[in-house]
Amino acid sequence: MKGTNDLILKTTTTIIVFIILGFSIYLFFAGHNAPGGGFIGGLMTAGALVLLYISYGFKTMKRVIRIDFKNFIPIGLLIAVLTGIGSFVFGQPFLSHTDAYFELPILGHSHLATAMLFDLGVYFTVVGVTMTIILSIAADEGEEELSKVSES
Amino acid sequence: MTSLLSTVSTICIVIIAISTLFLLYRAIKGPSNPDRAVALDTIGINLMAIAGILAIKLETAYFNDIILLIGILAFIGTVAIAKFLEKGVIIERSRD
């Protein structure tokens, strides 16, 4: 449709997407001691990406984000399986997790757990599955062929 | 929690629930689809209010993430519905 101009939608999207992405990263890291975790963090990241796709369309987003979201699923599953296999190195049963306290340079005294790496796998898998489903449904290849037929 | 705060939050929840019922009437009866879209968006905002007052009543801070979550989801949903009503597609192939 020619002549429509979504200036307000595009401007608010550029601001709101950063808030949603920050909220999703907060939810991802808060998952150990508060509501949140890999699943809802991944869903929020997918929500931010969907908002970008809604306001800018396929062609622009294909230029901006050159990643195929289908690749996220094997990456996430691989991370989750590797955290499980990593416990074999220390002679522990499968998926045994450990945690320790470290003195980090900026964050100070922090509690790091290997369960977060498993959550990272969940995060990548959820983002990949959600974006694959939504973009597969939204992309109707038949539409272009129809317009080609009607032009010729 | 003091009894005054408890009473006031109960009254507020009842009032918001009544207003949500009226919005539900508008969402069902609404003559046109934009009426339903606006009614559903406002139901989402009322849901945020109910979650906030419920967090006060239950004396917990864990609902605060949920309130922000409902706000974000209501915004994305309303934008998607508005785009569908206006242009017929939600995710376009190209913008030009």
XYZ file of C-alpha atoms in Angstrom, chain A residues 33-104:
72
model
C 16.640 -16.472 42.677
C 13.526 -14.782 41.265
C 10.831 -15.429 38.655
C 12.342 -15.665 35.180
C 14.816 -17.927 33.460
C 15.799 -19.065 30.006
C 12.291 -19.756 28.725
C 10.607 -16.437 29.465
C 13.796 -14.529 28.613
C 13.909 -16.202 25.202
C 10.209 -15.458 24.647
C 10.752 -11.776 25.455
C 13.716 -11.568 23.059
C 11.537 -13.166 20.381
C 8.833 -10.606 21.201
C 11.274 -7.739 20.639
C 12.363 -9.255 17.314
C 8.722 -9.742 16.275
C 8.041 -6.079 17.056
C 10.967 -5.111 14.810
C 9.656 -7.346 12.031
C 6.138 -5.881 12.389
C 7.272 -2.283 12.085
C 10.045 -2.650 9.480
C 8.999 -5.585 7.289
C 10.908 -8.561 5.937
C 13.216 -6.920 3.444
C 14.742 -4.398 5.839
C 15.124 -6.939 8.648
C 16.816 -9.392 6.284
C 19.426 -6.708 5.622
C 19.799 -5.801 9.317
C 19.806 -9.290 10.898
C 21.715 -11.686 8.638
C 21.337 -14.639 11.037
C 19.135 -17.592 10.158
C 17.086 -18.227 13.289
C 16.909 -21.946 12.453
C 20.602 -22.169 13.438
C 19.707 -21.073 16.978
C 17.951 -24.397 17.711
C 20.990 -26.732 17.224
C 23.268 -24.198 18.957
C 21.010 -24.110 22.022
C 20.564 -27.882 22.143
C 24.331 -28.347 21.765
C 25.036 -25.988 24.688
C 22.474 -27.817 26.869
C 23.920 -31.260 26.035
C 27.511 -30.075 26.522
C 26.728 -28.769 30.020
C 25.337 -32.225 30.780
C 28.366 -34.015 29.337
C 30.732 -31.621 31.131
C 29.856 -33.288 34.425
C 31.461 -36.539 33.144
C 34.868 -34.774 33.131
C 34.716 -34.544 36.925
C 33.423 -38.086 37.361
C 29.897 -37.016 38.292
C 26.538 -38.305 36.961
C 24.972 -36.746 33.869
C 23.653 -33.162 34.295
C 25.280 -32.689 37.715
C 25.572 -28.963 38.339
C 27.863 -27.045 40.632
C 28.230 -23.475 41.809
C 30.946 -21.321 43.336
C 31.640 -17.790 44.526
C 34.041 -15.645 42.532
C 35.528 -12.177 42.909
C 34.807 -10.526 39.567
